[in-house]
Amino acid sequence: MERITARYYIETPYPVERAATVLAGEQSSGTFVAVPGETEELKNRFAARVEQIEHLETVAQPAIPGASSPDGLYRRAFVDVSWSAENFGHNLPTLVSTLQGNLYEITQFTGLKLMDIRFPESYANYYYGPRFGIDGCRELTATDIGKPLIGTIIKPSVGLTPAQTAETVGVLANAGIDFVKDDELMAATANSRFEDRVDAVMQVINRHADRTGKKIMYAFNISDEMEPMLRKYEHIVKSGGTCAMISLNSVGLSGTKRICDLGELAIHGHRNGWGMLNRHPLLGIEFPAYQKLWRLAGVDQLHVNGIQNKFWESDDSVVRSIASCLDHAPLDKPILPVVSSGQWGGQAFETYRRTKTTDLLYMAGGGIMAHPGGPAAGVAALQQAWEGAVNGLTLEEAARQYPEFGQSVEKFGNLQFDRA
Amino acid sequence: MERITARYYIETPYPVERAATVLAGEQSSGTFVAVPGETEELKNRFAARVEQIEHLETVAQPAIPGASSPDGLYRRAFVDVSWSAENFGHNLPTLVSTLQGNLYEITQFTGLKLMDIRFPESYANYYYGPRFGIDGCRELTATDIGKPLIGTIIKPSVGLTPAQTAETVGVLANAGIDFVKDDELMAATANSRFEDRVDAVMQVINRHADRTGKKIMYAFNISDEMEPMLRKYEHIVKSGGTCAMISLNSVGLSGTKRICDLGELAIHGHRNGWGMLNRHPLLGIEFPAYQKLWRLAGVDQLHVNGIQNKFWESDDSVVRSIASCLDHAPLDKPILPVVSSGQWGGQAFETYRRTKTTDLLYMAGGGIMAHPGGPAAGVAALQQAWEGAVNGLTLEEAARQYPEFGQSVEKFGNLQFDRA
């Protein structure tokens, strides 16, 4: 029988083996006294199994305050646990309840993070996954292989009218951009009805496409309750749009999969709320596990933050997340990583050096709109940065070779994100 | 214009006022350089506002490792921030993205927890909220005012066949129970198709209802992707069931609200995964904010853990959560608090002493099925414990007065949950 295996990073005040047994027990049997009907046969078929334990360091302070250890020590380890696919079948929410669920409540742990999930073969047959993915998004935007998709976010995040948004999109289209998106704060405001915004923006995009043959991808933020979300999706389709954006953590797995299953638009997965699930080193979920769940749900593009970003995340973590999106398991359908947060082109060199890929949606905000030569120069600067990075130039060499990128370096090169 | 106000518990290495301004800015404007179009008028209408700051203690170590303070100090405070309702209208997922979203990523915080949300009047008119709530669940189960609903969870969690589950339900029905539920790990297994389980269980429940006039409420776990969830819901309705259970965090807000909107079944909200969102004192979300979101979505019953539970949560926190469910804001429709985890009746006294309510769904597992006198004695013992608690008896007095509860005390009274 096929099994799903989860890897956890745990910390426990007790022997690791004992804590691991509690973990497996709680998530497949789980009560505090033996009950009738819990036969050996049933246990063999449905009980979770501790597959492997890798002991790590021991520390003197618990990662999550609260519990205290009898011997003053807290033991860390990687623990692999497996479940029979028979326990839940193809049901992503129940899979999540099984692999995460009450585990974070258990006193035997002073830290627990779901690191990764290994799915069996049958999942690749059952789940369609991303309809468009990297190749599809390149095709929809007519972006050549070997270049990242260059994108930006409409700013200010909230408050522009549809006409103002469309005007900005027109400027960006003429500037040669591949992708534009709503901010996650922008769904529909009192002065920007969703449908009006779609109509205004798509008129600009369709006209530009007629003229140039290039249809910009605009990720309209449809995040909402179920019925309005479906209605908004349909409105995008009817208007000739190619993409819808979902705030994954706010909408949730079932709602998101329902939308992905429609299959007519590329789905831009925004992970806002991610810090809550991930920022603590020993609580929550790591990106490899997270992206697999959303990949199975069918998300085409997923945020990974960026090198030298303005948030708390380390470059190492960003690099791992990009690799994880590009990894072929499960489904043999990679997700397009969305690189953003304080990007202006200067980070292209380090990003390429560390990831060796241009299969990225590379997002810059102020880096484009606030370029001293205007938005067209801003987009050109980003394209130049990537061309330079791929050709092995250093940032300094590229700044000398390309005038627009040179101006970017002058304006943004010494930019310290206001971390203070 | 109406405003939504959120209260945060924050920790910052910088002056609190500055961090609060960043919070408000990031969640309504948010880019690292000024952009054209960000006019004063637009800012006045859509910008978030810091309404109040309450300074708390200063500590020498950051709550979330990573950031470091210029002066070695980390300042804690409560911060109230408000947004115009115009920013998102009635759109719960976008409200969540605005009130939580990227906030957890910001380096200016070494801790951030959403404590509570204050909704304006119009929300009470727009959202229906719980269809059944406390009164409706009493009515559906014919449970008198002044007594908690007594419930239990089918164990073992996973692996029983529909016939075995139904047999257990029959025993529990005869024992006088009010409520039974699937475990959150149990959706549909290879040996228990959902529909077969509903049919088998509802046959027992309907027959019992015909005989006695009391229809037990069974919370069938419908947590799944959207289409199967709707199908399962319909199957419960057709079979005469009265309740469906959803793993809220796994299904998500949009999917859950879609189900609640159907309005034919009471919705049992399971909060598994909650520890990930709440266990750290300075990361995530507190229960008052959490329950309000699910109440607006329409959930009727919500888990709050229990006094002296087997998990990490303190009694104080459980008591606050119960009060929060029973609070009338928003919507003037309280949620029925679901008390569970290691409950056997002995906790009724402390629960009643601290909450002064019997508007509870009081769940015991082994406490019922493993009672030395059998399940009927187990249910009787729970009812006796509550009767005693309400009448002002101590546990010891109740144990002397009621034989079945006395047996419970003998068997479970010294039970130490295996915290080691």
Short mmCIF file of C-alpha atoms in Angstrom, two decimals, chain B:
data_model
loop_
_atom_site.label_atom_id
_atom_site.label_comp_id
_atom_site.label_asym_id
_atom_site.label_seq_id
_atom_site.Cartn_x
_atom_site.Cartn_y
_atom_site.Cartn_z
CA MET B 1 -16.89 56.23 7.03
CA GLU B 2 -16.88 53.01 9.06
CA ARG B 3 -13.56 51.64 10.23
CA ILE B 4 -12.30 48.18 11.24
CA THR B 5 -9.89 48.24 14.17
CA ALA B 6 -7.31 45.59 14.96
CA ARG B 7 -5.35 45.23 18.17
CA TYR B 8 -1.81 43.84 17.97
CA TYR B 9 0.62 42.69 20.61
CA ILE B 10 4.00 43.63 19.19
CA GLU B 11 7.67 43.55 20.04
CA THR B 12 10.16 45.80 18.26
CA PRO B 13 13.86 46.62 18.49
CA TYR B 14 12.98 50.23 17.56
CA PRO B 15 10.78 52.92 19.06
CA VAL B 16 7.21 51.58 19.21
CA GLU B 17 5.73 54.63 17.48
CA ARG B 18 8.02 54.13 14.50
CA ALA B 19 7.22 50.43 14.24
CA ALA B 20 3.50 51.16 14.46
CA THR B 21 3.79 53.63 11.60
CA VAL B 22 5.56 51.02 9.49
CA LEU B 23 2.78 48.55 10.26
CA ALA B 24 0.08 50.95 9.13
CA GLY B 25 2.07 52.00 6.06
CA GLU B 26 2.94 48.51 4.87
CA GLN B 27 -0.66 47.40 5.06
CA SER B 28 -2.14 50.29 3.13
CA SER B 29 0.56 51.86 0.99
CA GLY B 30 3.71 49.80 1.08
CA THR B 31 6.63 50.35 -1.22
CA PHE B 32 10.12 51.47 -0.39
CA VAL B 33 10.15 54.62 -2.48
CA ALA B 34 7.44 57.22 -2.94
CA VAL B 35 5.48 56.66 -6.15
CA PRO B 36 3.43 59.02 -8.29
CA GLY B 37 -0.29 58.90 -7.63
CA GLU B 38 0.10 58.63 -3.86
CA THR B 39 -1.72 61.90 -3.23
CA GLU B 40 -2.67 63.33 0.14
CA GLU B 41 -6.34 62.85 -0.67
CA LEU B 42 -5.81 59.17 -1.47
CA LYS B 43 -3.77 58.70 1.69
CA ASN B 44 -6.43 60.31 3.83
CA ARG B 45 -9.09 58.05 2.45
CA PHE B 46 -7.28 54.71 2.34
CA ALA B 47 -4.32 54.86 4.71
CA ALA B 48 -4.42 52.79 7.88
CA ARG B 49 -4.29 54.79 11.10
CA VAL B 50 -2.47 54.11 14.34
CA GLU B 51 -5.24 54.74 16.86
CA GLN B 52 -3.60 53.92 20.16
CA ILE B 53 -0.39 52.64 21.67
CA GLU B 54 -0.08 51.06 25.09
CA HIS B 55 3.53 50.57 26.12
CA LEU B 56 4.35 47.34 27.93
CA GLU B 57 7.58 45.80 29.21
CA THR B 58 11.00 45.96 27.60
CA VAL B 59 13.06 42.78 27.27
CA ALA B 60 16.67 41.93 26.46
CA GLN B 61 16.03 39.02 24.08
CA PRO B 62 13.85 39.11 20.97
CA ALA B 63 10.81 36.82 21.09
CA ILE B 64 11.50 35.60 17.57
CA PRO B 65 15.18 35.05 16.94
CA GLY B 66 16.79 36.89 14.05
CA ALA B 67 16.68 40.64 14.42
CA SER B 68 18.99 42.60 16.70
CA SER B 69 18.31 45.88 18.42
CA PRO B 70 20.65 48.89 18.19
CA ASP B 71 20.37 49.46 21.94
CA GLY B 72 19.92 45.82 22.93
CA LEU B 73 16.32 46.35 24.00
CA TYR B 74 13.09 44.98 22.61
CA ARG B 75 9.98 46.98 23.36
CA ARG B 76 6.56 45.42 23.74
CA ALA B 77 3.25 47.21 23.31
CA PHE B 78 -0.38 46.89 22.34
CA VAL B 79 -1.04 48.82 19.16
CA ASP B 80 -4.50 49.57 17.74
CA VAL B 81 -4.65 50.23 14.01
CA SER B 82 -7.74 51.02 11.95
CA TRP B 83 -8.69 50.78 8.29
CA SER B 84 -11.57 52.27 6.42
CA ALA B 85 -14.18 49.67 5.47
CA GLU B 86 -13.79 51.14 1.98
CA ASN B 87 -10.43 49.38 1.61
CA PHE B 88 -11.93 45.93 1.19
CA GLY B 89 -15.72 46.01 1.60
CA HIS B 90 -17.23 42.71 2.76
CA ASN B 91 -14.47 40.35 1.79
CA LEU B 92 -13.19 38.20 4.66
CA PRO B 93 -10.09 36.81 2.90
CA THR B 94 -8.92 40.29 1.91
CA LEU B 95 -9.65 41.51 5.42
CA VAL B 96 -7.33 38.76 6.67
CA SER B 97 -4.65 39.70 4.14
CA THR B 98 -4.90 43.29 5.31
CA LEU B 99 -4.96 42.67 9.07
CA GLN B 100 -2.35 39.89 9.00
CA GLY B 101 -0.71 39.31 5.62
CA ASN B 102 2.84 40.56 5.25
CA LEU B 103 2.95 41.96 8.78
CA TYR B 104 4.69 38.88 10.11
CA GLU B 105 7.51 39.40 7.61
CA ILE B 106 8.50 42.86 8.68
CA THR B 107 11.95 43.18 10.26
CA GLN B 108 10.75 46.05 12.45
CA PHE B 109 8.97 43.42 14.52
CA THR B 110 10.53 40.65 16.60
CA GLY B 111 7.05 39.55 17.55
CA LEU B 112 3.52 40.28 16.34
CA LYS B 113 0.21 38.77 17.32
CA LEU B 114 -3.26 39.83 16.18
CA MET B 115 -5.21 39.98 19.44
CA ASP B 116 -8.68 41.18 18.54
CA ILE B 117 -10.74 42.83 15.81
CA ARG B 118 -13.53 45.37 16.19
CA PHE B 119 -16.06 45.31 13.37
CA PRO B 120 -18.38 48.16 12.45
CA GLU B 121 -22.17 47.98 12.51
CA SER B 122 -22.56 47.16 8.84
CA TYR B 123 -20.89 43.78 9.31
CA ALA B 124 -23.73 42.68 11.57
CA ASN B 125 -26.17 43.50 8.79
CA TYR B 126 -24.16 41.92 6.01
CA TYR B 127 -23.05 38.64 7.58
CA TYR B 128 -25.59 36.12 8.71
CA GLY B 129 -23.18 34.33 11.03
CA PRO B 130 -24.03 31.05 12.81
CA ARG B 131 -27.42 29.73 11.62
CA PHE B 132 -27.93 27.56 14.67
CA GLY B 133 -25.50 28.64 17.36
CA ILE B 134 -26.16 27.72 20.97
CA ASP B 135 -29.97 27.79 20.92
CA GLY B 136 -30.21 25.97 17.61
CA CYS B 137 -27.89 23.18 18.71
CA ARG B 138 -29.88 22.74 21.95
CA GLU B 139 -33.06 22.53 19.94
CA LEU B 140 -31.70 20.07 17.39
CA THR B 141 -30.48 17.74 20.14
CA ALA B 142 -33.35 18.35 22.60
CA THR B 143 -30.88 19.33 25.32
CA ASP B 144 -32.37 21.40 28.12
CA ILE B 145 -31.14 24.82 29.05
CA GLY B 146 -28.92 24.60 32.12
CA LYS B 147 -27.09 21.49 30.93
CA PRO B 148 -24.14 21.28 28.56
CA LEU B 149 -24.47 19.10 25.48
CA ILE B 150 -22.54 15.93 26.27
CA GLY B 151 -20.51 14.64 23.36
CA THR B 152 -17.83 12.21 22.32
CA ILE B 153 -15.50 11.38 19.46
CA ILE B 154 -15.47 8.05 17.69
CA LYS B 155 -12.26 6.24 18.58
CA PRO B 156 -10.06 4.75 17.31
CA SER B 157 -9.82 7.87 15.13
CA VAL B 158 -9.20 6.03 11.93
CA GLY B 159 -9.89 2.54 10.76
CA LEU B 160 -13.38 1.50 11.84
CA THR B 161 -15.81 0.36 9.16
CA PRO B 162 -19.17 2.13 8.75
CA ALA B 163 -20.86 -0.78 10.51
CA GLN B 164 -18.45 -0.56 13.46
CA THR B 165 -18.92 3.19 13.68
CA ALA B 166 -22.70 2.84 13.58
CA GLU B 167 -22.57 0.15 16.23
CA THR B 168 -20.64 2.50 18.52
CA VAL B 169 -23.13 5.27 17.81
CA GLY B 170 -25.94 2.91 18.79
CA VAL B 171 -24.26 2.20 22.10
CA LEU B 172 -23.73 5.92 22.71
CA ALA B 173 -27.32 6.74 21.76
CA ASN B 174 -28.63 4.23 24.25
CA ALA B 175 -26.23 5.67 26.78
CA GLY B 176 -28.04 9.02 26.46
CA ILE B 177 -25.41 11.06 24.65
CA ASP B 178 -26.30 14.32 22.83
CA PHE B 179 -23.53 14.59 20.29
CA VAL B 180 -20.99 12.36 18.50
CA LYS B 181 -18.31 13.31 16.03
CA ASP B 182 -15.80 11.92 13.61
CA ASP B 183 -12.19 12.52 14.47
CA GLU B 184 -10.51 15.17 12.34
CA LEU B 185 -8.25 12.43 10.96
CA MET B 186 -11.29 10.57 9.70
CA ALA B 187 -12.79 11.87 6.47
CA ALA B 188 -13.06 8.78 4.31
CA THR B 189 -10.77 5.80 4.47
CA ALA B 190 -10.36 2.81 2.21
CA ASN B 191 -12.67 0.84 4.51
CA SER B 192 -15.14 3.62 5.36
CA ARG B 193 -16.58 5.45 2.37
CA PHE B 194 -18.14 8.69 3.56
CA GLU B 195 -21.59 7.96 2.18
CA ASP B 196 -21.63 4.47 3.62
CA ARG B 197 -20.69 5.83 7.02
CA VAL B 198 -23.44 8.45 6.89
CA ASP B 199 -26.00 5.87 5.84
CA ALA B 200 -25.04 3.40 8.54
CA VAL B 201 -24.83 6.01 11.29
CA MET B 202 -27.99 7.89 10.33
CA GLN B 203 -29.98 4.68 10.22
CA VAL B 204 -29.07 4.12 13.86
CA ILE B 205 -29.69 7.75 14.80
CA ASN B 206 -33.01 8.02 12.97
CA ARG B 207 -34.24 4.78 14.47
CA HIS B 208 -33.24 5.97 17.93
CA ALA B 209 -34.99 9.30 17.31
CA ASP B 210 -38.18 7.55 16.21
CA ARG B 211 -38.13 5.52 19.38
CA THR B 212 -37.17 8.20 21.87
CA GLY B 213 -37.88 11.57 20.28
CA LYS B 214 -34.25 12.57 20.70
CA LYS B 215 -32.11 12.94 17.60
CA ILE B 216 -28.43 12.76 18.39
CA MET B 217 -26.29 15.25 16.53
CA TYR B 218 -23.47 13.56 14.61
CA ALA B 219 -20.78 15.81 13.15
CA PHE B 220 -19.67 14.06 9.97
CA ASN B 221 -16.25 15.28 8.88
CA ILE B 222 -16.81 16.66 5.39
CA SER B 223 -13.41 18.42 5.21
CA ASP B 224 -12.31 17.97 1.63
CA GLU B 225 -11.89 19.75 -1.64
CA MET B 226 -14.85 21.92 -2.64
CA GLU B 227 -16.95 19.66 -4.86
CA PRO B 228 -16.74 16.54 -2.69
CA MET B 229 -17.44 18.71 0.36
CA LEU B 230 -20.66 20.00 -1.20
CA ARG B 231 -21.64 16.48 -2.23
CA LYS B 232 -20.99 15.14 1.26
CA TYR B 233 -23.00 17.97 2.81
CA GLU B 234 -25.96 17.14 0.58
CA HIS B 235 -25.70 13.50 1.50
CA ILE B 236 -25.94 14.36 5.19
CA VAL B 237 -28.99 16.56 4.57
CA LYS B 238 -30.72 13.84 2.56
CA SER B 239 -30.03 11.29 5.26
CA GLY B 240 -31.59 13.44 7.95
CA GLY B 241 -28.34 14.45 9.62
CA THR B 242 -28.07 17.76 11.45
CA CYS B 243 -24.37 18.61 11.48
CA ALA B 244 -21.20 18.69 9.39
CA MET B 245 -17.69 19.13 10.70
CA ILE B 246 -15.01 21.19 8.98
CA SER B 247 -11.30 21.38 9.79
CA LEU B 248 -11.28 25.15 9.48
CA ASN B 249 -7.57 25.80 9.02
CA SER B 250 -7.17 23.01 6.48
CA VAL B 251 -10.21 23.91 4.38
CA GLY B 252 -9.81 27.67 4.71
CA LEU B 253 -12.09 30.66 5.04
CA SER B 254 -13.63 30.80 1.55
CA GLY B 255 -14.46 27.11 1.41
CA THR B 256 -15.88 27.11 4.93
CA LYS B 257 -18.07 30.14 4.35
CA ARG B 258 -19.44 28.56 1.17
CA ILE B 259 -20.53 25.54 3.20
CA CYS B 260 -21.92 27.59 6.10
CA ASP B 261 -23.96 29.66 3.62
CA LEU B 262 -25.96 26.55 2.70
CA GLY B 263 -27.58 26.90 6.11
CA GLU B 264 -29.16 23.48 6.45
CA LEU B 265 -26.73 21.90 8.91
CA ALA B 266 -25.04 23.10 12.08
CA ILE B 267 -21.33 23.53 11.37
CA HIS B 268 -18.88 22.03 13.83
CA GLY B 269 -15.66 24.02 13.47
CA HIS B 270 -12.52 22.04 14.31
CA ARG B 271 -9.48 24.20 14.82
CA ASN B 272 -6.76 21.58 14.32
CA GLY B 273 -3.60 23.38 13.25
CA TRP B 274 -4.38 26.06 15.82
CA GLY B 275 -1.14 25.49 17.72
CA MET B 276 0.82 26.61 14.66
CA LEU B 277 -1.08 29.91 14.65
CA ASN B 278 -1.16 30.50 18.37
CA ARG B 279 1.30 28.56 20.48
CA HIS B 280 4.06 31.15 20.38
CA PRO B 281 3.16 34.04 22.70
CA LEU B 282 4.32 36.67 20.20
CA LEU B 283 3.49 35.18 16.82
CA GLY B 284 0.19 34.54 15.09
CA ILE B 285 -3.34 35.22 16.23
CA GLU B 286 -5.24 35.09 19.52
CA PHE B 287 -8.55 33.33 19.90
CA PRO B 288 -10.82 36.42 20.20
CA ALA B 289 -9.77 37.59 16.72
CA TYR B 290 -9.82 34.05 15.34
CA GLN B 291 -13.32 33.19 16.53
CA LYS B 292 -14.74 36.43 15.14
CA LEU B 293 -13.55 35.58 11.64
CA TRP B 294 -15.11 32.12 11.80
CA ARG B 295 -18.26 33.48 13.40
CA LEU B 296 -18.70 35.89 10.49
CA ALA B 297 -18.14 32.92 8.17
CA GLY B 298 -21.04 31.17 9.93
CA VAL B 299 -19.50 28.47 12.12
CA ASP B 300 -21.87 27.28 14.89
CA GLN B 301 -19.53 25.34 17.15
CA LEU B 302 -15.85 25.97 17.74
CA HIS B 303 -13.18 24.09 19.66
CA VAL B 304 -11.67 25.82 22.69
CA ASN B 305 -9.72 22.96 24.31
CA GLY B 306 -10.59 22.21 27.98
CA ILE B 307 -9.61 22.84 31.57
CA GLN B 308 -6.67 20.61 32.58
CA ASN B 309 -6.36 19.44 28.99
CA LYS B 310 -3.73 17.09 27.65
CA PHE B 311 -2.26 19.75 25.38
CA TRP B 312 -0.02 22.73 26.14
CA GLU B 313 -2.76 25.35 26.56
CA SER B 314 -3.28 26.95 29.97
CA ASP B 315 -6.60 26.98 31.81
CA ASP B 316 -6.61 30.78 31.68
CA SER B 317 -6.46 30.69 27.91
CA VAL B 318 -9.29 28.14 27.73
CA VAL B 319 -11.46 30.28 30.00
CA ARG B 320 -10.81 33.35 27.84
CA SER B 321 -11.70 31.41 24.70
CA ILE B 322 -15.01 30.23 26.17
CA ALA B 323 -15.87 33.80 27.15
CA SER B 324 -14.95 34.94 23.68
CA CYS B 325 -17.30 32.44 21.99
CA LEU B 326 -20.13 33.49 24.32
CA ASP B 327 -19.50 37.19 23.78
CA HIS B 328 -22.24 38.79 21.73
CA ALA B 329 -20.05 40.89 19.45
CA PRO B 330 -20.05 40.72 16.52
CA LEU B 331 -23.50 39.76 15.23
CA ASP B 332 -25.19 39.15 18.58
CA LYS B 333 -24.91 35.43 17.83
CA PRO B 334 -22.62 33.51 20.16
CA ILE B 335 -20.80 30.36 19.08
CA LEU B 336 -21.21 27.13 21.03
CA PRO B 337 -17.80 26.44 22.63
CA VAL B 338 -16.58 22.88 22.18
CA VAL B 339 -14.69 21.76 25.29
CA SER B 340 -12.45 18.76 24.74
CA SER B 341 -9.05 17.10 25.23
CA GLY B 342 -8.67 14.74 28.17
CA GLN B 343 -12.06 15.61 29.68
CA TRP B 344 -13.80 13.02 31.88
CA GLY B 345 -16.19 15.01 34.09
CA GLY B 346 -13.76 15.83 36.85
CA GLN B 347 -13.06 19.14 35.13
CA ALA B 348 -16.74 20.17 35.18
CA PHE B 349 -16.30 21.79 38.61
CA GLU B 350 -13.40 24.04 37.69
CA THR B 351 -14.93 24.75 34.26
CA TYR B 352 -18.21 25.88 35.81
CA ARG B 353 -16.50 27.76 38.65
CA ARG B 354 -14.52 29.81 36.17
CA THR B 355 -17.03 30.26 33.33
CA LYS B 356 -20.40 30.12 35.10
CA THR B 357 -21.98 28.69 31.97
CA THR B 358 -23.47 25.45 30.79
CA ASP B 359 -23.68 26.69 27.21
CA LEU B 360 -21.01 24.24 26.20
CA LEU B 361 -20.55 21.17 24.09
CA TYR B 362 -18.61 19.10 26.60
CA MET B 363 -16.66 16.30 24.91
CA ALA B 364 -15.16 13.25 26.59
CA GLY B 365 -13.53 10.32 24.82
CA GLY B 366 -12.09 7.56 26.99
CA GLY B 367 -13.99 9.14 29.89
CA ILE B 368 -17.19 7.70 28.38
CA MET B 369 -16.15 4.58 26.50
CA ALA B 370 -13.69 3.37 29.15
CA HIS B 371 -15.98 3.98 32.15
CA PRO B 372 -15.94 0.85 34.34
CA GLY B 373 -19.74 0.68 34.20
CA GLY B 374 -19.82 0.99 30.40
CA PRO B 375 -20.75 3.92 28.14
CA ALA B 376 -24.17 4.56 29.71
CA ALA B 377 -22.52 4.94 33.08
CA GLY B 378 -19.89 7.15 31.40
CA VAL B 379 -22.51 9.54 30.01
CA ALA B 380 -24.41 9.51 33.30
CA ALA B 381 -21.20 10.35 35.14
CA LEU B 382 -20.64 13.40 32.94
CA GLN B 383 -24.22 14.59 33.42
CA GLN B 384 -23.87 14.07 37.17
CA ALA B 385 -20.62 15.97 37.29
CA TRP B 386 -22.26 18.96 35.62
CA GLU B 387 -25.35 18.75 37.79
CA GLY B 388 -23.14 18.67 40.84
CA ALA B 389 -21.01 21.55 39.59
CA VAL B 390 -24.04 23.72 38.84
CA ASN B 391 -25.50 22.90 42.28
CA GLY B 392 -22.33 24.04 43.96
CA LEU B 393 -21.01 20.64 45.04
CA THR B 394 -17.30 19.96 45.15
CA LEU B 395 -15.87 17.10 43.11
CA GLU B 396 -15.57 15.05 46.29
CA GLU B 397 -19.17 15.73 47.31
CA ALA B 398 -20.44 14.85 43.85
CA ALA B 399 -18.38 11.65 43.86
CA ARG B 400 -20.07 10.59 47.10
CA GLN B 401 -23.55 11.58 45.90
CA TYR B 402 -23.48 10.02 42.41
CA PRO B 403 -22.34 6.41 42.05
CA GLU B 404 -21.38 6.59 38.33
CA PHE B 405 -19.45 9.79 38.77
CA GLY B 406 -17.85 8.23 41.85
CA GLN B 407 -16.57 5.39 39.67
CA SER B 408 -15.18 7.96 37.20
CA VAL B 409 -13.25 9.65 39.96
CA GLU B 410 -11.86 6.30 41.05
CA LYS B 411 -10.73 5.42 37.53
CA PHE B 412 -9.73 8.79 36.08
CA GLY B 413 -9.28 10.97 39.17
CA ASN B 414 -5.58 10.40 39.46
CA LEU B 415 -4.99 10.31 35.77
CA GLN B 416 -1.90 12.22 34.84
CA PHE B 417 -1.89 12.91 31.15
CA ASP B 418 1.27 11.50 29.75
CA ARG B 419 3.09 14.79 29.55
CA ALA B 420 6.31 12.86 30.01
#
